[in-house]
C-alpha positions as a printed Julia matrix, in Angstrom:
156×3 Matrix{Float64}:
  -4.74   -0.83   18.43
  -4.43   -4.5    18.66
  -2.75   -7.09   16.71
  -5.62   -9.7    16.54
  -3.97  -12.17   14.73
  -0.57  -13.41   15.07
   1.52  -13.61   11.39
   0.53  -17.61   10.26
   4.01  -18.36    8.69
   4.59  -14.38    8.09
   2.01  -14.66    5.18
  -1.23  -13.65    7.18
  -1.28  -10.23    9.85
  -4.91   -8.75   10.83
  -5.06   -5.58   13.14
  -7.69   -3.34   14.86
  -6.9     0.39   14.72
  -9.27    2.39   16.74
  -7.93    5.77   15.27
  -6.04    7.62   12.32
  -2.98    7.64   14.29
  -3.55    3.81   15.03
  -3.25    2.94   11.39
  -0.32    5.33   10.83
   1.06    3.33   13.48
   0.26   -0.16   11.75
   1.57    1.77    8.7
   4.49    1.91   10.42
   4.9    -1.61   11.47
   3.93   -2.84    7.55
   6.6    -0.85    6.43
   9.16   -3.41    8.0
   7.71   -6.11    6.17
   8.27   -4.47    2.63
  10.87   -5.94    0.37
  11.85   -3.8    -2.99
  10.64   -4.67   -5.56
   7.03   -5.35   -3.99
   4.01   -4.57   -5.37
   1.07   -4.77   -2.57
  -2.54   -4.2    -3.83
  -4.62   -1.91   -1.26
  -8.1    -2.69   -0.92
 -10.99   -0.49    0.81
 -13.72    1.26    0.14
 -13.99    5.28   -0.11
 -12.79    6.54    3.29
 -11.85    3.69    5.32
  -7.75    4.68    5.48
  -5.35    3.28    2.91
  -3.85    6.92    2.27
  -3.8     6.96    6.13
  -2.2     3.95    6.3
   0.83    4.85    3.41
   1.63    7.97    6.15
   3.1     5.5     8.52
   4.65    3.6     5.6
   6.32    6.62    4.17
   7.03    7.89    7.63
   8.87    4.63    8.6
  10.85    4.5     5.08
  12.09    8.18    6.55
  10.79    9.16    2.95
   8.1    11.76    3.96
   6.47   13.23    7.04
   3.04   11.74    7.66
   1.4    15.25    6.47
   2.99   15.16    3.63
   1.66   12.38    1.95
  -1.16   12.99    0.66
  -4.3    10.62   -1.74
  -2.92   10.11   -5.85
  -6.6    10.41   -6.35
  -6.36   13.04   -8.99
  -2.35   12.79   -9.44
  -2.21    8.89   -9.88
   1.04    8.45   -8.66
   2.64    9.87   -5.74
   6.61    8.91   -5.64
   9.09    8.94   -2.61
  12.32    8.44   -2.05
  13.01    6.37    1.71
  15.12    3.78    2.46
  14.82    0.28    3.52
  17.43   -1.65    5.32
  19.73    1.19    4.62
  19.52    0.87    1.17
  17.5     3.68   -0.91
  13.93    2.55   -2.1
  11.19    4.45   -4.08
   8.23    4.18   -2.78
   4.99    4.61   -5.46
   1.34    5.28   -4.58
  -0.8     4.87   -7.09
  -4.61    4.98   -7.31
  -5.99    3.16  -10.61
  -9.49    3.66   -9.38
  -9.79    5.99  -13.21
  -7.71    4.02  -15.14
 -10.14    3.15  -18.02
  -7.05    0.29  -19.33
  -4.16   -1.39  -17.73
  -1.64    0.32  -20.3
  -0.93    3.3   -18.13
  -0.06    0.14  -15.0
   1.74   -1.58  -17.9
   4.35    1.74  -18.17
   4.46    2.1   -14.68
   5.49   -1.37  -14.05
   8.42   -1.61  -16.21
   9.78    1.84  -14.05
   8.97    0.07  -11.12
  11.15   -3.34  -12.41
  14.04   -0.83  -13.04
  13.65    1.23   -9.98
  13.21   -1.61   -7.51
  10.39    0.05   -5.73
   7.66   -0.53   -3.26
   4.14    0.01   -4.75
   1.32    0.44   -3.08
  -1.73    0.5    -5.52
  -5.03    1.96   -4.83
  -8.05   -0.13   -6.52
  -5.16   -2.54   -8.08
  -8.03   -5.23   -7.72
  -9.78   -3.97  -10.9
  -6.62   -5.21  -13.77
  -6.11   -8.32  -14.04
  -2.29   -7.57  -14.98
  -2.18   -5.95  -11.71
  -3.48   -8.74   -9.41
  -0.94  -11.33  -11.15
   1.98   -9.18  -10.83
   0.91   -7.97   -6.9
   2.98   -9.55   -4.03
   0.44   -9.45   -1.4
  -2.62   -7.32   -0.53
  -3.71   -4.83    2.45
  -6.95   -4.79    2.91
  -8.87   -1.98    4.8
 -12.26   -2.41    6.56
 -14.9    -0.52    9.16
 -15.03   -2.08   12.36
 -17.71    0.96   13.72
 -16.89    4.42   13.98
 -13.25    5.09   13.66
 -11.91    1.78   14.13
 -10.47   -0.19   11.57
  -9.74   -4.09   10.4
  -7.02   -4.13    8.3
  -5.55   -7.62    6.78
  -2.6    -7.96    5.32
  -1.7   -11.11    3.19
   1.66  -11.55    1.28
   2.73  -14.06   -0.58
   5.28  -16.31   -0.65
């Protein structure tokens, strides 16, 4: 694992995983840089690791082992409770990649607003709601094989 890219005014951070545990790892390091409420879009195609890379955010929030989280793909949501800077924080995983209309996000969002959680969204790209309300985005690429590029950009 490398970190390519140093943070350009803590806005910008691009690794290189070679492996699943590499991008728990990362997962691990992102997790530091998560401030409740925050909602982070997570781009990527099928396959290429965002569940894998919510493991080592969980795991570092102390709010579930990495094998127990697991993809919202047919749940939606996935909720856990963690904490962050010793205070308690709800962590959400959500993939929207069925959502046919933003009103399920829109019902989720005001939960989120009261809950002060960290959301991770799945395919949050495809509402517009989503992308305007979104505090940064992860995004997930191949590099060949099992290695990985993943960018993360927050913003200010």
């Amino acid at each position: 694992m490398s970190n390519a890219t140093p943070p350009a005014e803590g806005r910008i951070q691009e690794f290189t995983t070679q492996s699943g545990a590499d991008t728990i790892e990362v997962g691990r390091k992102l997790a530091r840089l998560l401030k409740a409420p925050q909602l982070l879009i997570l781009r990527g195609e099928l396959g290429t690791g965002k569940t894998t890379l919510v493991k080592g955010i969980a795991q570092a929030l102390d709010a579930a082992e990495a094998d127990e989280v697991t993809s919202p793909t047919f749940t939606l949501i996935h909720e856990y409770d963690g904490s962050l800077d010793g205070k308690p924080v709800k962590l959400f995983h959500l993939d929207v990649y069925a959502w046919k209309a933003s009103g399920n996000w829109r019902h989720w969002a005001g939960r989120a607003a009261e809950t002060g959680c960290a959301g991770l969204v799945e395919w949050g790209e495809k509402f517009k709601s989503i992308r305007k309300k979104a505090t940064g985005e992860i995004s997930i690429s191949s590099a060949g094989g099992d290695a990985r590029k993943i960018t993360v950009t927050l913003k200010e």
